[in-house]
Each structure stands twice: as C-alpha cells, then as structure tokens.
CSV table of C-alpha atoms and ligand atoms in Angstrom, one decimal:
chain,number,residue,atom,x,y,z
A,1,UNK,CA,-3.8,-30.5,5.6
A,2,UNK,CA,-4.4,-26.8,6.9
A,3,UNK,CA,-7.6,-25.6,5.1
A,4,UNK,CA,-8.5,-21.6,5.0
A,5,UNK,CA,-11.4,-19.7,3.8
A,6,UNK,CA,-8.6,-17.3,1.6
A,7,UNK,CA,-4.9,-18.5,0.8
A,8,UNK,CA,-3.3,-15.2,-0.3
A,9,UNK,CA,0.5,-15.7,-1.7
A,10,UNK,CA,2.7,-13.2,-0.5
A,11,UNK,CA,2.6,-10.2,2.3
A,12,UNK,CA,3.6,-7.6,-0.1
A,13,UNK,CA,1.0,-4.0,-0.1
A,14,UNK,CA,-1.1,-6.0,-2.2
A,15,UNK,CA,-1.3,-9.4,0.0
A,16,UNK,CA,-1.5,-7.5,2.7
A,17,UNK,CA,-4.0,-5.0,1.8
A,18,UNK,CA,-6.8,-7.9,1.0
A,19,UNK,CA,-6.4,-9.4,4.1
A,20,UNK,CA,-7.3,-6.4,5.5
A,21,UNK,CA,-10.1,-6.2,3.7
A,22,UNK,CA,-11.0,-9.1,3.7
A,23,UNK,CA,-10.7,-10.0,7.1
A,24,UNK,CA,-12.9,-6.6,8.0
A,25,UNK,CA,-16.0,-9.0,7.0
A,26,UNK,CA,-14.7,-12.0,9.2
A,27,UNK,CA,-13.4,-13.8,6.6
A,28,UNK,CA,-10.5,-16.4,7.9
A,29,UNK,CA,-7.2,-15.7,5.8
A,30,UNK,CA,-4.2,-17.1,6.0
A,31,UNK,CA,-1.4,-15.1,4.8
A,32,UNK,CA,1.4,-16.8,3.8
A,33,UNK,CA,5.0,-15.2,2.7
A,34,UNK,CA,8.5,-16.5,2.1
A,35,UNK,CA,10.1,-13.4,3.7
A,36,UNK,CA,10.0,-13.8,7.9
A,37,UNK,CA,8.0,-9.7,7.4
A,38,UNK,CA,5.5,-8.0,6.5
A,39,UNK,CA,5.6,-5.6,3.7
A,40,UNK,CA,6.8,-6.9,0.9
A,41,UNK,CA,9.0,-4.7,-1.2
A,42,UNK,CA,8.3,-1.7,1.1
A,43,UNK,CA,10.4,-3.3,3.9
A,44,UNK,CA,13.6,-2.0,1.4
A,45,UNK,CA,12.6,1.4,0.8
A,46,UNK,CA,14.0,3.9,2.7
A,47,UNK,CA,13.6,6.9,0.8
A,48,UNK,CA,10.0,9.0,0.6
A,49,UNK,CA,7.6,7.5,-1.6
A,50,UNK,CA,6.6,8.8,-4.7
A,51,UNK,CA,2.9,8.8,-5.6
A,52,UNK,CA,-0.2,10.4,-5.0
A,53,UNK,CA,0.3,12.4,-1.7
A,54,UNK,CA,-3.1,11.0,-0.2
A,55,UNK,CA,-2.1,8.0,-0.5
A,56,UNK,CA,1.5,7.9,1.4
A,57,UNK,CA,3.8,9.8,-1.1
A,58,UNK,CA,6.2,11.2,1.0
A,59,UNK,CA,6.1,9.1,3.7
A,60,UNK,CA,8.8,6.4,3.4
A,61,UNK,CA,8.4,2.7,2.1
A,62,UNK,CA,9.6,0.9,5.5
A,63,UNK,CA,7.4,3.1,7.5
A,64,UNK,CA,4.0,1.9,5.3
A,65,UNK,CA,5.6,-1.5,5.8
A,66,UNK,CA,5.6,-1.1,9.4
A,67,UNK,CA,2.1,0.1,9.9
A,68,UNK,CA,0.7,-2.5,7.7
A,69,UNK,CA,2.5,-5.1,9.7
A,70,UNK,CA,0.8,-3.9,13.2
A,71,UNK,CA,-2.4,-3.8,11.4
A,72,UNK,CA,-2.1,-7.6,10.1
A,73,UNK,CA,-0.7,-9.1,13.9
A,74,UNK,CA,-3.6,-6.8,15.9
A,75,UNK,CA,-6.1,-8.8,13.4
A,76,UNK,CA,-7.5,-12.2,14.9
A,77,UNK,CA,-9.5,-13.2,11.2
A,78,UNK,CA,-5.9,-13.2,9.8
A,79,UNK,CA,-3.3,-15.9,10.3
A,80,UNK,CA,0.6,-14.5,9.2
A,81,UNK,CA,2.8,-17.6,7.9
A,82,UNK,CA,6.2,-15.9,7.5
A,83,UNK,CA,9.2,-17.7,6.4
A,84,UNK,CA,6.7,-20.2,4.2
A,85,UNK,CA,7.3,-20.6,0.5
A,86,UNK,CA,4.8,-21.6,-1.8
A,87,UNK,CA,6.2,-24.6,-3.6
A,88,UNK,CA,3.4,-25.5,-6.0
A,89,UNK,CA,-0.8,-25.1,-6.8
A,90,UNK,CA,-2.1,-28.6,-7.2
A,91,UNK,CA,-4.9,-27.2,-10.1
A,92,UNK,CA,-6.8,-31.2,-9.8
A,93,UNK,CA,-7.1,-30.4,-5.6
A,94,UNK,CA,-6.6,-26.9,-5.3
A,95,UNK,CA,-4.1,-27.3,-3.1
A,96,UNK,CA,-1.2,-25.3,-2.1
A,97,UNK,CA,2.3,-26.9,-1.0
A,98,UNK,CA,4.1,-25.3,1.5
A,99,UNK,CA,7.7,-25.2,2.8
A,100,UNK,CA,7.3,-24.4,6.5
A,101,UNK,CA,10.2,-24.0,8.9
A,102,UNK,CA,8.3,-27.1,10.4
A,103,UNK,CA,8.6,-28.7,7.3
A,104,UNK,CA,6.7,-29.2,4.1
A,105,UNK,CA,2.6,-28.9,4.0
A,106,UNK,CA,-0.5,-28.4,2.8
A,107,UNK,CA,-2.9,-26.2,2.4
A,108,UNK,CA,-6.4,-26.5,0.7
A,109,UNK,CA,-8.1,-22.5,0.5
A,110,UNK,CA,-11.9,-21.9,-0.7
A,111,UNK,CA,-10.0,-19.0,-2.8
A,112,UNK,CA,-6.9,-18.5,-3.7
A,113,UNK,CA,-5.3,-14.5,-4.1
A,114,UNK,CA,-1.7,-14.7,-6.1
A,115,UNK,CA,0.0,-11.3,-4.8
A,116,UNK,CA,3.6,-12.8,-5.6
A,117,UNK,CA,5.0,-9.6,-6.7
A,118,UNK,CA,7.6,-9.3,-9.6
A,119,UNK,CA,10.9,-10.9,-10.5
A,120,UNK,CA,13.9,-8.5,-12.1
A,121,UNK,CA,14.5,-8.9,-15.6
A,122,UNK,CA,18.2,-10.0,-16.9
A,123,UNK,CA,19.9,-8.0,-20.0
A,124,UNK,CA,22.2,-10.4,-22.2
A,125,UNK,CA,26.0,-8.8,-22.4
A,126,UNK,CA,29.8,-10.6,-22.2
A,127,UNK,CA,30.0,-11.6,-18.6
A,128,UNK,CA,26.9,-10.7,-17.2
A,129,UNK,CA,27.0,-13.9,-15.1
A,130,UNK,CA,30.4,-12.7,-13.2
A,131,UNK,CA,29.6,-12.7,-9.4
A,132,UNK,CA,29.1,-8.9,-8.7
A,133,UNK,CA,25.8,-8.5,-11.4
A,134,UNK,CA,22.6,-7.7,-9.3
A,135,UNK,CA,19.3,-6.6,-9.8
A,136,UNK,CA,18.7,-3.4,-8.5
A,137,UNK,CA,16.1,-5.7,-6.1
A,138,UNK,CA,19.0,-7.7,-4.7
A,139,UNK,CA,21.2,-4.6,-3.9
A,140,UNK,CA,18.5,-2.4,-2.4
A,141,UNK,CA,17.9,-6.1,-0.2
A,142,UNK,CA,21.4,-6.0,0.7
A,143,UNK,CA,22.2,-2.5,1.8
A,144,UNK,CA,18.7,-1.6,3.9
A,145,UNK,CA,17.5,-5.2,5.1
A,146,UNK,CA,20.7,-6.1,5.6
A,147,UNK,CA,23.4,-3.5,6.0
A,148,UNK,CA,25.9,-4.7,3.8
A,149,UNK,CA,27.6,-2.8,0.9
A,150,UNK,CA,27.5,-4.5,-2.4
A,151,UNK,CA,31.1,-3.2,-3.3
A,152,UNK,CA,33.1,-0.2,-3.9
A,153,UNK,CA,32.3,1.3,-7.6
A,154,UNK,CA,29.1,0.1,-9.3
A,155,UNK,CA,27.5,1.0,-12.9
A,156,UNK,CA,23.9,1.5,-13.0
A,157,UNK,CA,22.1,0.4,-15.9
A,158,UNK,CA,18.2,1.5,-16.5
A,159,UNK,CA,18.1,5.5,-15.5
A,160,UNK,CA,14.2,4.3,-14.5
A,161,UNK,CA,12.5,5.6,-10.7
A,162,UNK,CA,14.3,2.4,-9.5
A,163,UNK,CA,17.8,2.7,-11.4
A,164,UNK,CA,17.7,6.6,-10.1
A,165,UNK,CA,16.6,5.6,-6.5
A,166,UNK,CA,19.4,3.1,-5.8
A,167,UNK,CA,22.4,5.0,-7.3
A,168,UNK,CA,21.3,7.7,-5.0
A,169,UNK,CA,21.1,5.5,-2.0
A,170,UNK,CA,24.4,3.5,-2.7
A,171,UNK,CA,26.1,7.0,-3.1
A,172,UNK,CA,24.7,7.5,0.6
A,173,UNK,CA,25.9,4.4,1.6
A,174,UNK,CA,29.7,5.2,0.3
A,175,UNK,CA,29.5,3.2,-2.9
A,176,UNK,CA,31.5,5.1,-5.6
A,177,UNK,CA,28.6,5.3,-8.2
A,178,UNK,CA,30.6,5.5,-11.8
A,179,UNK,CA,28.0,6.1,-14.2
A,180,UNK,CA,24.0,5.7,-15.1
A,181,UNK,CA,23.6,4.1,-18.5
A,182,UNK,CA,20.2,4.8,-20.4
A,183,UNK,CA,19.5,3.1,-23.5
A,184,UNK,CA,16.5,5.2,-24.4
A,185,UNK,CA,17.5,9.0,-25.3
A,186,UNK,CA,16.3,10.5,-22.3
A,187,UNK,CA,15.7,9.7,-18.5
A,188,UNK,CA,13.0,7.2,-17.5
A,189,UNK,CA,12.6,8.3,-14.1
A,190,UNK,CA,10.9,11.4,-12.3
A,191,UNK,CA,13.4,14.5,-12.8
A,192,UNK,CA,13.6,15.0,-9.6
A,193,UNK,CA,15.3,12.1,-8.4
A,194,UNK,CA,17.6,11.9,-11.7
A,195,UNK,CA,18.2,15.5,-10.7
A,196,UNK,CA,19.6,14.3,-7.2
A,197,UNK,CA,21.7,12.0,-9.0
A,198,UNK,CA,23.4,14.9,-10.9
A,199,UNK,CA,23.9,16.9,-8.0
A,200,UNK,CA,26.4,14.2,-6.6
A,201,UNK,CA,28.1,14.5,-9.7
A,202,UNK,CA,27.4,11.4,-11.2
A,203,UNK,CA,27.2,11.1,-14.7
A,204,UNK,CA,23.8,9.9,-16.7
A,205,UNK,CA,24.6,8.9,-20.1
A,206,UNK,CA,21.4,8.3,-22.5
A,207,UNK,CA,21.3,6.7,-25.9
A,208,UNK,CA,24.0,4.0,-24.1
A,209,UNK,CA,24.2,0.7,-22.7
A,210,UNK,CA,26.8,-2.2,-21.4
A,211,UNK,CA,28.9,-3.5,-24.1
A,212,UNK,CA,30.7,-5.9,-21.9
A,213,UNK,CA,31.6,-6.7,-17.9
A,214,UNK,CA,35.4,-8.3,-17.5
A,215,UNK,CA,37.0,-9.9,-14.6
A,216,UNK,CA,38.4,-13.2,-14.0
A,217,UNK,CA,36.3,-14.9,-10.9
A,218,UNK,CA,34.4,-11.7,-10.3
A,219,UNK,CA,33.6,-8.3,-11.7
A,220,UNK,CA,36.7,-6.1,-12.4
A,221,UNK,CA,35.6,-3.4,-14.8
A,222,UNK,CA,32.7,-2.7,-17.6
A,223,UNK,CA,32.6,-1.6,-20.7
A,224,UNK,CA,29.7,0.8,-22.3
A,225,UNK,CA,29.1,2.5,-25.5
A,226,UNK,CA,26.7,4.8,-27.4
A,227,UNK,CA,24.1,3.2,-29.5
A,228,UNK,CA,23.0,4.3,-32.9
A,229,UNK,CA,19.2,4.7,-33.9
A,230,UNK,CA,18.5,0.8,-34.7
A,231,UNK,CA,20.1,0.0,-31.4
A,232,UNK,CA,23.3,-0.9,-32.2
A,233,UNK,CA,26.5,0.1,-30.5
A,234,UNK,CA,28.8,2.5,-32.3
A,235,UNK,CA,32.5,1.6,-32.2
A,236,UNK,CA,35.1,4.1,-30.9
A,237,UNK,CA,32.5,5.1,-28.3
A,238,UNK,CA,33.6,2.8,-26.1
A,239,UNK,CA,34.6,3.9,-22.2
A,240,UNK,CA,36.0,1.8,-20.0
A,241,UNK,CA,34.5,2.0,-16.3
A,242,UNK,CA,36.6,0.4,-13.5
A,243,UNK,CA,33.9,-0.9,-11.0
A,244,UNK,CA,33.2,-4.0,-8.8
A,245,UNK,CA,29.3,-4.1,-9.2
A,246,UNK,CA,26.7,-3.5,-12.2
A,247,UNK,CA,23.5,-3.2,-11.3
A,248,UNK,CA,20.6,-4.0,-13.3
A,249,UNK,CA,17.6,-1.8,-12.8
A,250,UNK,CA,16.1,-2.9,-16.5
A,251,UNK,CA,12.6,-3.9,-16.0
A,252,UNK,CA,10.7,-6.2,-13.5
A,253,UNK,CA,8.6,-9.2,-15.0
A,254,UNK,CA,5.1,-10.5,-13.4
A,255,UNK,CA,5.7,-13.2,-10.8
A,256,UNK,CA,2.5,-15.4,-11.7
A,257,UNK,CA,4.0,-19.5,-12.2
A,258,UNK,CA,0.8,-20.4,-9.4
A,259,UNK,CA,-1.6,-19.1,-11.9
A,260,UNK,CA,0.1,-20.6,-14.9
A,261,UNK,CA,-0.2,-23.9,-13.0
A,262,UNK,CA,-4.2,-23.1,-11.9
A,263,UNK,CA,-4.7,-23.3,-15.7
A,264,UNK,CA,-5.4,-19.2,-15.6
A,265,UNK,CA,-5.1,-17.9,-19.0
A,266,UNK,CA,-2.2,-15.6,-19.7
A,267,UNK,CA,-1.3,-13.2,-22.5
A,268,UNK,CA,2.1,-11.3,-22.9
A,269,UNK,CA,1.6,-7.5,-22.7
A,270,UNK,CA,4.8,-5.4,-22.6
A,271,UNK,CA,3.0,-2.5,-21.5
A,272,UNK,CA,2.4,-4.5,-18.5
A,273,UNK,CA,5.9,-6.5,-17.6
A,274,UNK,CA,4.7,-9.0,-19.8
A,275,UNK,CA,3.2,-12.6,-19.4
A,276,UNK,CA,-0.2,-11.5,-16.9
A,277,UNK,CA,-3.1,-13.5,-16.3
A,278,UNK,CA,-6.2,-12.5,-17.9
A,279,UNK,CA,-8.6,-11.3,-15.1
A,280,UNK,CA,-11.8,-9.1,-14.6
A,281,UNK,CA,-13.5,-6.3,-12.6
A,282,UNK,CA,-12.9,-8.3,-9.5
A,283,UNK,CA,-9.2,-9.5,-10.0
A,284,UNK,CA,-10.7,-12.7,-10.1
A,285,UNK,CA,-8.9,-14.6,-13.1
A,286,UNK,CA,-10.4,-17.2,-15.9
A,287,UNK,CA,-9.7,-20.1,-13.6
A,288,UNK,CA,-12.5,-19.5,-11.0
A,289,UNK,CA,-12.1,-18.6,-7.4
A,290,UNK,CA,-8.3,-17.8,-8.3
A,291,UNK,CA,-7.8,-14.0,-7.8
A,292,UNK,CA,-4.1,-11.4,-8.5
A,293,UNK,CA,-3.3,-8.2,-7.2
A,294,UNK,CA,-0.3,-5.7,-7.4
A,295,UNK,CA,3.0,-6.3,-9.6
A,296,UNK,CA,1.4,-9.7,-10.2
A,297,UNK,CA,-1.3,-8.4,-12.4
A,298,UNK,CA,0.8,-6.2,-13.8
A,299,UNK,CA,4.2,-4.1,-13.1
A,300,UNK,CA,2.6,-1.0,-11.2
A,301,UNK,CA,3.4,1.2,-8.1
A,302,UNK,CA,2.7,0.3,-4.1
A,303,UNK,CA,0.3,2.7,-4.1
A,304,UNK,CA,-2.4,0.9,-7.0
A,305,UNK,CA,-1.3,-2.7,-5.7
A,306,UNK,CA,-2.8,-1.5,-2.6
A,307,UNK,CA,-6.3,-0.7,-3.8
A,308,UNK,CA,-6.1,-3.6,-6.1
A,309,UNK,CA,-5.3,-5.6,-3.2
A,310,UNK,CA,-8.7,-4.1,-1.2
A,311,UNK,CA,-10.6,-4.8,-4.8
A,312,UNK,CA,-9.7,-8.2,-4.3
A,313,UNK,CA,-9.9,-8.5,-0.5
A,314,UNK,CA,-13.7,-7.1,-1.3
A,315,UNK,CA,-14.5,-9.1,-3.9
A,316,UNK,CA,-13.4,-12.3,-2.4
A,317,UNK,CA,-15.4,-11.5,1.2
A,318,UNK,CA,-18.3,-10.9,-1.7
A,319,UNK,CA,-18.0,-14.5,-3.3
A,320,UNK,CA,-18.0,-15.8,0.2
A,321,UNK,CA,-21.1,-14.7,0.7
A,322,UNK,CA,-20.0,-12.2,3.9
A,323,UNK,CA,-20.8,-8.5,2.1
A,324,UNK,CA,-23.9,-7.2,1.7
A,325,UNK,CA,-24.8,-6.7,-2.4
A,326,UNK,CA,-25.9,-2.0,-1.8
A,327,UNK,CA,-22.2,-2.1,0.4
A,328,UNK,CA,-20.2,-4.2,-2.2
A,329,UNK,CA,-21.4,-1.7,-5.2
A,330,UNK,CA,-20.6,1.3,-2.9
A,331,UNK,CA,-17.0,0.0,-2.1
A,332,UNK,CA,-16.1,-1.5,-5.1
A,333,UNK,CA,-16.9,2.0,-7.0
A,334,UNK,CA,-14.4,3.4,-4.5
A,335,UNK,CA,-12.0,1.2,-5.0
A,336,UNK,CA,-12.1,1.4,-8.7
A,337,UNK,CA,-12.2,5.4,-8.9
A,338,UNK,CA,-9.2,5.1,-6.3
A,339,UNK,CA,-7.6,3.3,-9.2
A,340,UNK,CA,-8.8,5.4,-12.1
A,341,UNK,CA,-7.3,8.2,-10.0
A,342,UNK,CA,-3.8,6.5,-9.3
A,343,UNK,CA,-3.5,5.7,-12.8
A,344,UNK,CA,-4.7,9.5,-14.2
A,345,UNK,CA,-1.2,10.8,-14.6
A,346,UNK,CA,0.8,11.4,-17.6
A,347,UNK,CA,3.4,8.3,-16.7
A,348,UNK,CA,0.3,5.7,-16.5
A,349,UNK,CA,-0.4,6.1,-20.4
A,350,UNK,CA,1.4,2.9,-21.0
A,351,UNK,CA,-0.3,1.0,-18.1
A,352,UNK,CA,-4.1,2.2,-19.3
A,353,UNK,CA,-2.9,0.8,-22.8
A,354,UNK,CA,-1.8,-2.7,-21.6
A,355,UNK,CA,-5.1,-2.8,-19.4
A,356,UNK,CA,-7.1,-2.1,-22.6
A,357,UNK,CA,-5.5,-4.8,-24.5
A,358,UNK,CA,-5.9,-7.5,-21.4
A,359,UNK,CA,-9.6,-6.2,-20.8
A,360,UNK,CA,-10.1,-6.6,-24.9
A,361,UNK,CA,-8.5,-10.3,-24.4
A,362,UNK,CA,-10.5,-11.1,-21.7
A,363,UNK,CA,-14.1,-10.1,-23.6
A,364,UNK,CA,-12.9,-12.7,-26.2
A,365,UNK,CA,-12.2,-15.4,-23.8
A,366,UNK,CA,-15.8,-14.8,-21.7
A,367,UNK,CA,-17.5,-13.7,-25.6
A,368,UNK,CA,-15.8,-17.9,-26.4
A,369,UNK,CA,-17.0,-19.3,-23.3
A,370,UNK,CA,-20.4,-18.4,-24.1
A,371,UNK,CA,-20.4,-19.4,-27.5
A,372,UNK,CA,-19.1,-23.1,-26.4
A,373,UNK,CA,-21.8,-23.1,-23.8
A,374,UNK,CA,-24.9,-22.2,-26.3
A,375,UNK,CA,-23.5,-24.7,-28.6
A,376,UNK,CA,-23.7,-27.9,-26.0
B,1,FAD,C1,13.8,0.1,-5.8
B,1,FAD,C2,12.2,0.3,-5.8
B,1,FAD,C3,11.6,1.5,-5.5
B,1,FAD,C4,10.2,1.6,-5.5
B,1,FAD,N1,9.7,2.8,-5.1
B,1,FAD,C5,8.3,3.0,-5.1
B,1,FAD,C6,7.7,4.2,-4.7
B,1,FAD,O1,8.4,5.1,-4.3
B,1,FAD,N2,6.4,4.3,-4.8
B,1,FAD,C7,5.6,3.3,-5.2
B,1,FAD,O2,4.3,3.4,-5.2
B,1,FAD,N3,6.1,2.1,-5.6
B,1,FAD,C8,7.5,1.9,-5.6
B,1,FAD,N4,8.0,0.7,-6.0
B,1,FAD,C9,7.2,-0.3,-6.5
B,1,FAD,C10,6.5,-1.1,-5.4
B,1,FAD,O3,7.5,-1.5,-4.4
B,1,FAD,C11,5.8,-2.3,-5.9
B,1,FAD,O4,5.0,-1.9,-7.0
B,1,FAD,C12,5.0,-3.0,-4.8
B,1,FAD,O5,5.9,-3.5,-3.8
B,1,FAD,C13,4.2,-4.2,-5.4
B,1,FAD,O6,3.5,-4.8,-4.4
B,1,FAD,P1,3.1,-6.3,-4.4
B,1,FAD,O7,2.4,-6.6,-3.1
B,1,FAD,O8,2.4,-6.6,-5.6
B,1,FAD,O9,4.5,-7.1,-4.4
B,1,FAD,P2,5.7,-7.2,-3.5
B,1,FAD,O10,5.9,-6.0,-2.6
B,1,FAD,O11,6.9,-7.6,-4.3
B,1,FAD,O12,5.4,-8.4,-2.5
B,1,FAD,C14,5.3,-9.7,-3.0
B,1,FAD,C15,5.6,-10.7,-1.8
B,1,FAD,O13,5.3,-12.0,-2.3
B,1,FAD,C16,6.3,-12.9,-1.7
B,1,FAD,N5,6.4,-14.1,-2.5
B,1,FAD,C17,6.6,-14.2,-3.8
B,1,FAD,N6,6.6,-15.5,-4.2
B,1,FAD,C18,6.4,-16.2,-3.1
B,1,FAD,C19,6.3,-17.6,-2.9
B,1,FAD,N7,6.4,-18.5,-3.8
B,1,FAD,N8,6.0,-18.0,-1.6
B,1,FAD,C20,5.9,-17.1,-0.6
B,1,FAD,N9,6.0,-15.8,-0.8
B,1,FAD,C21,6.2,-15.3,-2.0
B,1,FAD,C22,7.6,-12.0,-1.7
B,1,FAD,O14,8.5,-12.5,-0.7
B,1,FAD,C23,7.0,-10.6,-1.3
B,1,FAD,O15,7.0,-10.4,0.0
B,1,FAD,C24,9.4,0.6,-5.9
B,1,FAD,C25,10.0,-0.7,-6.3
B,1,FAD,C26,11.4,-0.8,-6.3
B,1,FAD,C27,12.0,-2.2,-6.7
C-alpha cells in the first residue's frame, strides 16, 4: 500500500493548484490523474481565456496548462501519478483504489482533496443515443488533444461560453457549423464570443431546442423547433438541419461519487451544477480530513478553481500542522478576497446564491452536530 501525507484526485487547475500550495510547506502529495497530463481541462483550450485579466484572461488555456505542469515536475514534495484512475474510497480505511498502468493499488492518504472536475450533462430527445451525439467536452477533446474532426455539419445546442467557444473552433477547424440552438430567449454566453459566431454567419436561434436527431446506425440530420413560454415546442416551426454531429454544450454536473462514498453530506443546488458536498471555509467537507476544490464544489471558472484549489492546498498544510497560525490568517484572507473578487461580477449572481444556500445547509448540519453532542 502506497501511503501519502495528501491524496489529491485529479491534476486539473484546482488539483494542481493545492499541490502547489501545499507542497510550498513540505508537505508530501501525491497527485494522482486519469489523463497521462497535467492540466486538466485547460490542456483543451486553445482559445484566450476569459476571466479576470490578473489572473490569466487572455492568455490561452493550454498555455496555463503548460506552466502549471513545469511547476508540478520541478517540485520534489509532489509525486505526479498520470494515467491512474481512482476506482473507489474505502470510507472504513480511508483508502484509495487505484488503477495503475502497473496494475491495481492502494493508497492510504492522511487527507484526501476531491478535485475530480465535472461530468457533461445529457438532454433527453428522439435519438439522442445515435453515434455522432457528444458533449461539447468530448469534441473540444477530440479536435485539440487529438486532432481529429468530429464530422462534417454539426448543431450546437446550449449558446452558453462553452456552446459559443466550440462552434467557433469547429468552424476553424472546417466543420460546417449549421445552427446554435438556445432554449432560453437570449444568449447565455459573453457577447463577444456569440458575436464571433455571427460574423461566420452562423445562425443563433433562441427560444429553440432539438426536437429530434434521425439516422439509421449514426447521425444523419436533426430536427429543431421554437418553444412556446411553458416550454413546449410549437408545431409548424419545425426546420430540418442536415448534419452528422450534435453537440451538447447543456450544462456540466459536479463530479464528486468519492465523496458520496466518504459519507460527505451532499445537497442538490442548481445554482451550483447540482448534487455538491456540503463543505466550509477550508473546503474541508462534513466527513473530516476529506477536502473539494474547483468544478467539484461547484460548476465555476479555471480561474476560482485555482484559488479554491490554494484555499485547500493551505488549509490542508494547516491541519498537518506545517503553517504557522499569524501566516495561515494572512493567506487564507487572500485567498478568500481573491475569490470574493473572481466571483464580483454581474454573471456570478447565481453562483453567490447557490453558495448562500450550501453555506445556510452547512450551519444546520454543524448547529445539529452540536446539539447531538450536548445531548450525550
Ligand atoms: C469548452 C470549455 C471552455 C472553458 N473556458 C474557460 C475559460 O475561458 N476561462 C475559465 O476560467 N474557465 C473556462 N472553462 C472552465 C474550466 O475549464 C473549468 O472550470 C476548470 O477546468 C475546472 O477545474 P478543475 O480542476 O476543477 O477540474 P478539471 O479541469 O475538469 O480537472 C479534473 C481532473 O480530474 C481528473 N479525474 C476525474 N475523475 C478522476 C478519477 N476517478 N481518477 C483520476 N482522475 C480523475 C480528470 O481527468 C481531470 O484531469 C471552460 C470549460 C470548458 C468545458
């Protein structure tokens, strides 16, 4: 059994980011990610981040990955176990069970950070298990990690940052991009990007969605049609859209099943992705020593799973006993004034809203605890 002072799941900016921090007070990490690289998401995206400019908007996604990545190899403290998926967390022996390329293992941390990142949420039509329906995710894999094309026409459905971003870059790549559909009545994403969009002539229809994909073994064609106020679609609006590929850009969904099986409590908060573990100041959650970071903790941006990710990192180096109690106040104050910041724009409304209503479910669950212990 391998045994580590801090197990943290996943090299994404968050994962990464606390072993930074982490391992800056000498504490041993071991860093452990399915993917052979470091990075995470970022590894995918090519185009100029958006963000806070201070903190790497502009500079592209692949590039942050790549600095990250010397950072983590140049540092002795952490130990990077690429290619390694987590299998399970044994909650009885807080143990971890890997799948190494040498085989399966174990591996028994003094703390545990989940930074698992998100999974892409599904929509329900006619067809939409045809080969040739893909999260946005899996295309934007595809075409930058791995060069290939998804196909020749493609609908985009969700006119989000992340619908926008890959339409744009599967128009650069030569994919015939035949419409955006946007169920809400207007644009999710930053006008500038849904402005590129429109420049390559691509249409973006709002108040619509997918009524059905055809084809017999694969994708052939979609259908899409306007919706009426409760939702619903209105006949005669239908359009018929000859493509290969829809893409689903709909939503992402917290990645947390190792915290679900530590026994962390969980609450479903829209605002947030939904299901999220219930955690405090210090990202630790409600099953102790177990902390989450980034899209984990809720669906966010790079840029605050980074300094959630150095919260963490901090906090955890704190438990262990390796920060001293004036310089863990100073930095955790930055850290969270970092992430008051990140979160001070007119887009984050939603996000402060589904942090309120976890941080109001968590004061329950510590004002319980208390109440169970006074009464023994
Ligand atoms: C198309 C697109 C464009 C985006 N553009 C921007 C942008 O411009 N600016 C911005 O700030 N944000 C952007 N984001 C959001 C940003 O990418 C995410 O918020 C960020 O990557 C979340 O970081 P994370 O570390 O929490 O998770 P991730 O980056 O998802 O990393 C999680 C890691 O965990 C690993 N993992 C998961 N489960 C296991 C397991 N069981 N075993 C081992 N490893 C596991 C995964 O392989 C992955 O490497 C974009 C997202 C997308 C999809």
């Amino acid at each position: 059994m391998i045994r580590t002072e801090l197990a943290i799941v996943g090299a994404g900016p968050a994962g990464v980011c606390a072993a930074l921090e982490a391992a800056s007070y000498g504490v041993k990490v071991t860093l452990l990610d399915r993917e052979q690289w470091i990075g995470g998401q970022l590894v995918k995206q090519t185009h100029k981040f958006f963000g806070w400019y201070e903190k790497s908007a502009g500079t592209r996604g692949v590039v942050i990955a790549k600095d990250l990545a010397v950072k983590v190899k140049a540092n002795p403290d952490i130990r990077f176990m690429g290619s390694t998926e987590v299998l399970g967390y044994y909650q009885a022996d807080g143990v971890l069970l890997l799948e190494t390329p040498q085989g399966i293992q174990t591996l028994k941390p003094e703390r545990l950070l989940v930074a698992t990142g998100a999974s892409e949420k599904m929509i329900l039509f006619p067809g939409n298990d045809l080969p040739g329906v893909y999260g946005a995710g899996a295309v934007q894999t595809l075409m930058n990690v791995h060069g290939v094309r998804p196909g020749k026409s493609v609908l985009m459905i969700g006119s989000g940052n992340i619908g926008l971003i890959v339409s744009y870059q599967m128009a650069q790549a030569g994919v015939k991009v035949a419409a955006v559909v946007e169920a809400l009545p207007h644009i999710g994403g930053y006008a500038v990007h849904a402005s590129k969009i429109r420049r390559l002539g691509i249409p973006i229809y709002t108040r619509h969605t997918i009524k059905e994909a055809y084809g017999t073994d694969c994708v052939e064609g979609a259908v899409i049609w306007q919706l009426d106020d409760d939702w619903q679609g209105i006949p005669g609006t239908e359009k018929q859209l000859d493509v290969d590929v829809i893409c689903l850009a709909t939503g992402l969904t917290p990645l947390c099943e190792f915290l679900w099986q530590a026994g962390a409590e969980m609450t479903d908060i829209p605002e947030l992705g939904g299901f999220v573990p219930l955690y405090d100041e210090h990202m630790e959650t409600t099953a102790k020593g177990i902390y989450v970071a980034g899209d984990a903790a809720g669906i966010e941006e790079a840029s605050t799973a980074m300094a959630e990710g150095r919260l963490a990192g901090l906090a955890i180096a704190y438990s262990l006993g390796k920060v001293p109690d004036h310089e863990f106040s100073r930095k955790r104050q930055d850290c969270l004034k970092e992430l008051a910041e990140l979160r001070a724009g007119p887009t984050s409304q939603a996000i402060l809203k589904g942090l309120a209503a976890m941080r109001e479910q968590m004061g329950k669950q510590a004002r319980a605890q208390t109440r169970k212990k006074v009464r023994s």
